[in-house]
Short mmCIF file of N, CA and C in Angstrom, two decimals:
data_model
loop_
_atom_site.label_atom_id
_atom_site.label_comp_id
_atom_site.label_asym_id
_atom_site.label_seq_id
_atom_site.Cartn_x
_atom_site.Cartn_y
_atom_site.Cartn_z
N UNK A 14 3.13 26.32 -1.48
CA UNK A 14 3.12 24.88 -1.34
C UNK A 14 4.39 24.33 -1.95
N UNK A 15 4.80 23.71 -1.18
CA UNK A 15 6.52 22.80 -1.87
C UNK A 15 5.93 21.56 -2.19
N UNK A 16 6.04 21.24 -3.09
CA UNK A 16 6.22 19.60 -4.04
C UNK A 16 7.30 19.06 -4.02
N UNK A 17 7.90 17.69 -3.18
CA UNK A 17 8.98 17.05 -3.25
C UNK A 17 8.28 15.81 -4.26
N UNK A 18 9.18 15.42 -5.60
CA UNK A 18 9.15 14.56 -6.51
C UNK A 18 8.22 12.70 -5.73
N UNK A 19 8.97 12.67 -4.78
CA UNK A 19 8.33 11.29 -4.66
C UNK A 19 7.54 11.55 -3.05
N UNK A 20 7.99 12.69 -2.32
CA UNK A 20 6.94 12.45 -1.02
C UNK A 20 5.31 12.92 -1.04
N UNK A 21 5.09 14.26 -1.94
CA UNK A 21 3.85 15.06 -1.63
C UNK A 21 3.40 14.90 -3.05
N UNK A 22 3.80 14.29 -3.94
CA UNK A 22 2.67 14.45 -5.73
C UNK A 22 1.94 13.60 -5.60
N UNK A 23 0.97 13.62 -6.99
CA UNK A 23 0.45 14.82 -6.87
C UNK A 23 -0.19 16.25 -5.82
N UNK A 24 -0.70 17.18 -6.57
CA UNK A 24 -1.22 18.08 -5.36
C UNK A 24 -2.57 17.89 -5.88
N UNK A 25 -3.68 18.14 -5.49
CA UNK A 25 -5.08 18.10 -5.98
C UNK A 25 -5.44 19.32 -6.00
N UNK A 26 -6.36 19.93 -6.57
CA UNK A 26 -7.60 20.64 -6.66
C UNK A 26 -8.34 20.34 -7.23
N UNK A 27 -9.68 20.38 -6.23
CA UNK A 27 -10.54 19.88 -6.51
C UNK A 27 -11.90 21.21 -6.92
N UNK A 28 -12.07 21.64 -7.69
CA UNK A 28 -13.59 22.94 -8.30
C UNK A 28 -14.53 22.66 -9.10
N UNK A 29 -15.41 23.15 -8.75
CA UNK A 29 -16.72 22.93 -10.04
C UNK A 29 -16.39 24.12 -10.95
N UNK A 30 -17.60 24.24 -12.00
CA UNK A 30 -17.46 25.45 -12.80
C UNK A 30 -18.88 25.62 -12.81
N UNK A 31 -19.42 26.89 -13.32
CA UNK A 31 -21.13 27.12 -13.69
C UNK A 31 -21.32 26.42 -15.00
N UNK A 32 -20.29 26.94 -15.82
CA UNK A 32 -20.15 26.22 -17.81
C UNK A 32 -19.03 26.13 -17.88
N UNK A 33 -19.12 24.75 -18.78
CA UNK A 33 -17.81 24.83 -19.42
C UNK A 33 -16.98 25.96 -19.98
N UNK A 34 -15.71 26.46 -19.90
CA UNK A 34 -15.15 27.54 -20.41
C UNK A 34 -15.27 27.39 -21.91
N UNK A 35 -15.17 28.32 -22.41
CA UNK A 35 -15.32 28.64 -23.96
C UNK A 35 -13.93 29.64 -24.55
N UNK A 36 -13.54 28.89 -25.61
CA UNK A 36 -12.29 28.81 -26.44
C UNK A 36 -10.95 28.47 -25.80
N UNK A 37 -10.20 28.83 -25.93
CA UNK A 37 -8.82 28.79 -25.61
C UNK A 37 -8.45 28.66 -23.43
N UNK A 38 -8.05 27.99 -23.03
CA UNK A 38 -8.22 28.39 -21.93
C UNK A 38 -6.86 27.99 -21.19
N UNK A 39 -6.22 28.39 -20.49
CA UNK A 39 -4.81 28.69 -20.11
C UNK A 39 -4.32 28.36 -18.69
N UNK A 40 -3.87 27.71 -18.10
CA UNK A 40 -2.87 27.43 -16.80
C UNK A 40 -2.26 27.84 -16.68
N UNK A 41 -2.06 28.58 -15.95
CA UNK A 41 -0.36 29.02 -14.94
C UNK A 41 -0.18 28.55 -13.68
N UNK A 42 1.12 27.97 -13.46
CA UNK A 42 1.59 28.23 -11.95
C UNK A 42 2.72 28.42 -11.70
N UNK A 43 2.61 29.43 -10.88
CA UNK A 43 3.57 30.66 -10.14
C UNK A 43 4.41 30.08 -9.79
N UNK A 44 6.03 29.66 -9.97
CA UNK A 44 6.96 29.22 -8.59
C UNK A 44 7.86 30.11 -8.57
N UNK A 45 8.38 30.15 -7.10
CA UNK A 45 9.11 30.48 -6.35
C UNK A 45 10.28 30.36 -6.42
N UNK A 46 10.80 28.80 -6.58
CA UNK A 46 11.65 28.12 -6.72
C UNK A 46 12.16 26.80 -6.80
N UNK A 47 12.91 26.24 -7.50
CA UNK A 47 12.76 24.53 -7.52
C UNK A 47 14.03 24.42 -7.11
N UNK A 48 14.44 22.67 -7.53
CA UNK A 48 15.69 22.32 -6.86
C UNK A 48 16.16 21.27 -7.91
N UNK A 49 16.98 20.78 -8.28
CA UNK A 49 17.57 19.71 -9.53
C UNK A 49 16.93 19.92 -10.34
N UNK A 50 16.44 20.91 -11.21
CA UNK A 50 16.18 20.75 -12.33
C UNK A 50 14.55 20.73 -12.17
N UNK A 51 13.59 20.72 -11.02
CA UNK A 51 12.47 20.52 -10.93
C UNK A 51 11.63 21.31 -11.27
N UNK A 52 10.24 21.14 -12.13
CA UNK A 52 9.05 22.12 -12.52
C UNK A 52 7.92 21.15 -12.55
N UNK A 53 7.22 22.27 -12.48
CA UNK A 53 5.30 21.92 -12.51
C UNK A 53 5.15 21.22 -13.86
N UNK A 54 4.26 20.28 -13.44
CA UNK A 54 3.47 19.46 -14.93
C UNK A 54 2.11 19.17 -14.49
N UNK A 55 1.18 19.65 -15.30
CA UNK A 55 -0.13 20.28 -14.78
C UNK A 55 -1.08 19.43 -15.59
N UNK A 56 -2.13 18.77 -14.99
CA UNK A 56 -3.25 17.80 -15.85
C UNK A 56 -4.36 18.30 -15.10
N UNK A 57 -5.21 18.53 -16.20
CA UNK A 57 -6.17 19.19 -16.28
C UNK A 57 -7.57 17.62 -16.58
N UNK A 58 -8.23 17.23 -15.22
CA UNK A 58 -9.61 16.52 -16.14
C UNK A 58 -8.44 15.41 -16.77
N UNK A 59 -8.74 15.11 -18.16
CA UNK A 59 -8.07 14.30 -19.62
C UNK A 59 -6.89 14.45 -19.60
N UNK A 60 -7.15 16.17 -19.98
CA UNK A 60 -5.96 16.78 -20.71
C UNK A 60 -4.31 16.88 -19.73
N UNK A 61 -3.54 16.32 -20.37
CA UNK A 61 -2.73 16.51 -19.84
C UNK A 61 -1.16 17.12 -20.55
N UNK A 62 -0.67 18.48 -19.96
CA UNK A 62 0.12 19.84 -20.04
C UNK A 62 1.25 19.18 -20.79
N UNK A 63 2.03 19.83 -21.51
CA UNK A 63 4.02 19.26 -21.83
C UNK A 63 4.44 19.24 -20.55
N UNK A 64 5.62 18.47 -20.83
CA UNK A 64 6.59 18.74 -19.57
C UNK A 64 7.20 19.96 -19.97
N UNK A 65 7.14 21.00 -19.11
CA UNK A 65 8.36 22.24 -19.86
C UNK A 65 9.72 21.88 -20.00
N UNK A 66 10.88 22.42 -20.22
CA UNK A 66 12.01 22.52 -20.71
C UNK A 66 12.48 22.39 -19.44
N UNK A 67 13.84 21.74 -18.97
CA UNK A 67 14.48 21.88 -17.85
C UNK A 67 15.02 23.75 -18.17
N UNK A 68 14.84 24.42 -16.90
CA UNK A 68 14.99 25.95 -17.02
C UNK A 68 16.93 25.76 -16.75
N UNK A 69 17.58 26.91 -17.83
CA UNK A 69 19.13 26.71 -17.40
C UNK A 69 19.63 27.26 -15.79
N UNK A 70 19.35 28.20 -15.47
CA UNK A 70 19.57 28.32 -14.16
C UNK A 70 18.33 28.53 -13.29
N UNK A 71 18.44 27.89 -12.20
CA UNK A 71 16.82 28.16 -11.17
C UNK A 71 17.23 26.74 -10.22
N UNK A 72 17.89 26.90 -9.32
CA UNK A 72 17.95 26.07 -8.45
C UNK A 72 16.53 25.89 -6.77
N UNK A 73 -12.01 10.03 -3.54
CA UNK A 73 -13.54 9.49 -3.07
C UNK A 73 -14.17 9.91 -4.71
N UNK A 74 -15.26 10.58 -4.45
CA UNK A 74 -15.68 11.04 -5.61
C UNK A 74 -16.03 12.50 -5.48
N UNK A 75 -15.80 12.60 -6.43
CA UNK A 75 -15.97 14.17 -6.78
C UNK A 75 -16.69 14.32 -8.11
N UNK A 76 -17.28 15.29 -8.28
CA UNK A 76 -18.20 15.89 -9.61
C UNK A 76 -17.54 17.07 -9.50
N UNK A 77 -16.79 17.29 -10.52
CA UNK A 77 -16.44 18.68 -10.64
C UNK A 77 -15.20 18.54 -11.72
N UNK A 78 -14.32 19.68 -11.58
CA UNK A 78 -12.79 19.08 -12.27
C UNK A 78 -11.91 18.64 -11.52
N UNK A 79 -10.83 18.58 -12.04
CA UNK A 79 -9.35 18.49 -10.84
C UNK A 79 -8.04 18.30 -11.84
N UNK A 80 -7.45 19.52 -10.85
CA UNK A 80 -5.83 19.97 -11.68
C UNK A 80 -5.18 19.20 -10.50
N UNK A 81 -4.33 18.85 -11.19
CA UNK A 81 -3.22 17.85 -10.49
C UNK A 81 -2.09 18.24 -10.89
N UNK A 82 -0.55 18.39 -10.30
CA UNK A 82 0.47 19.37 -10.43
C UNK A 82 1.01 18.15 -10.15
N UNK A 83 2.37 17.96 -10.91
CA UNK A 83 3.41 17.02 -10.36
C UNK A 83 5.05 17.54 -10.56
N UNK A 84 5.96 16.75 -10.34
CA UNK A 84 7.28 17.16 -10.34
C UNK A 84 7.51 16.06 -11.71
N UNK A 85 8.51 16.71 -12.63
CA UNK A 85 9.42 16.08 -13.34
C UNK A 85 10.61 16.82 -12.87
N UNK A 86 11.87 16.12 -13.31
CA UNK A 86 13.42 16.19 -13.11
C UNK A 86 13.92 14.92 -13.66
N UNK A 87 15.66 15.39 -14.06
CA UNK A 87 15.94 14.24 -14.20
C UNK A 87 16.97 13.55 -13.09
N UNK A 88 16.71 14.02 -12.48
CA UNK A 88 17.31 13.68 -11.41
C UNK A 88 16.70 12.83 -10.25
N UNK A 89 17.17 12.36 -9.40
CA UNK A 89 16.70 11.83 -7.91
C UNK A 89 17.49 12.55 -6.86
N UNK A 90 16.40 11.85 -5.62
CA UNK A 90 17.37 12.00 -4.23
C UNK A 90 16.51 11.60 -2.98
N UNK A 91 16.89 11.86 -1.98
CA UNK A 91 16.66 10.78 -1.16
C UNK A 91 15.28 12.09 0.10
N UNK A 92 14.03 11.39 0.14
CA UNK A 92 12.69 12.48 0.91
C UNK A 92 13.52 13.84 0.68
N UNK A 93 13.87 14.61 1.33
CA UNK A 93 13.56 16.24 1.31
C UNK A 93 14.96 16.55 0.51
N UNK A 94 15.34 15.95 0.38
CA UNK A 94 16.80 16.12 -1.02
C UNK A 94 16.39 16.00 -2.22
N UNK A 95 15.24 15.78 -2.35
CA UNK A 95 15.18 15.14 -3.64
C UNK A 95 14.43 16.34 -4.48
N UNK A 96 14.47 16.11 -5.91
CA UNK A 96 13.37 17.58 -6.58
C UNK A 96 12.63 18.26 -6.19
N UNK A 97 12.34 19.31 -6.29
CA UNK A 97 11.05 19.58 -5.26
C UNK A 97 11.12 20.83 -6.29
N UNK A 98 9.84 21.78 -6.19
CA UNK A 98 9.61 22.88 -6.84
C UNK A 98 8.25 23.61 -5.62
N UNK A 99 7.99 24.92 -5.60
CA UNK A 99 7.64 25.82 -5.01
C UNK A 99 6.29 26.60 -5.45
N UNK A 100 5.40 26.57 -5.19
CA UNK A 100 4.35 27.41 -6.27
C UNK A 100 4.07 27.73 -5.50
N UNK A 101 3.76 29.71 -5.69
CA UNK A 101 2.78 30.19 -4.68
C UNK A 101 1.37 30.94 -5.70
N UNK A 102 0.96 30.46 -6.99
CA UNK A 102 -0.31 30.71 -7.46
C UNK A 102 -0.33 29.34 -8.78
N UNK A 103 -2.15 29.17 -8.59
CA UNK A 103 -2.29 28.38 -9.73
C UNK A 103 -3.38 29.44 -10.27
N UNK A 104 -3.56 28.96 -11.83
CA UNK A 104 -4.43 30.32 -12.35
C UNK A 104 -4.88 29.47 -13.46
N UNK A 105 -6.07 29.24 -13.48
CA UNK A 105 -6.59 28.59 -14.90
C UNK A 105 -7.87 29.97 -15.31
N UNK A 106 -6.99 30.22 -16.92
CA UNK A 106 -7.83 30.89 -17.11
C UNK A 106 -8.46 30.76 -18.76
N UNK A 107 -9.35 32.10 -19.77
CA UNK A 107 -9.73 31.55 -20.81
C UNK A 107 -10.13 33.28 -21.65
#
């Protein structure tokens, strides 16, 4: 899935769980590749992730949860020029 900064954010997922997870519990998502400086920023439910570090080189209703993925950069640009980043896995785990 490609994320451009202002055309496609957030991304949704939408899951139930059986129980709440118990202790420590962990996000990942996989990319591929970004563009200006772009990466995943991941909100969980409430909780919501750091922005990571710019990397030096790398060019209705629902009952349930929902992870929402967005773009930071500091940059702009104009629909498909603009930030974008690449994920091909999300992984919440515990």
């Amino acid at each position: 899935m490609a994320l451009f900064k202002s055309v496609n954010t957030p991304a949704t997922i939408k899951f139930t769980l059986s129980s709440a997870p118990s202790g420590t519990t962990t996000i990942r998502i996989g990319t591929t590749l970004s563009f200006a400086g772009a990466r995943p920023v991941a909100k969980v439910n409430s909780w919501q992730g750091a922005t990571p570090a710019a990397l030096k080189k790398i060019d209705s209703r629902h009952q349930g949860n929902i992870i929402t993925i967005d773009v930071a950069s500091g940059s702009s640009g104009d629909t498909y020029l603009q930030p974008n980043v690449i994920f091909d896995a999300v992984e919440l785990f515990n």
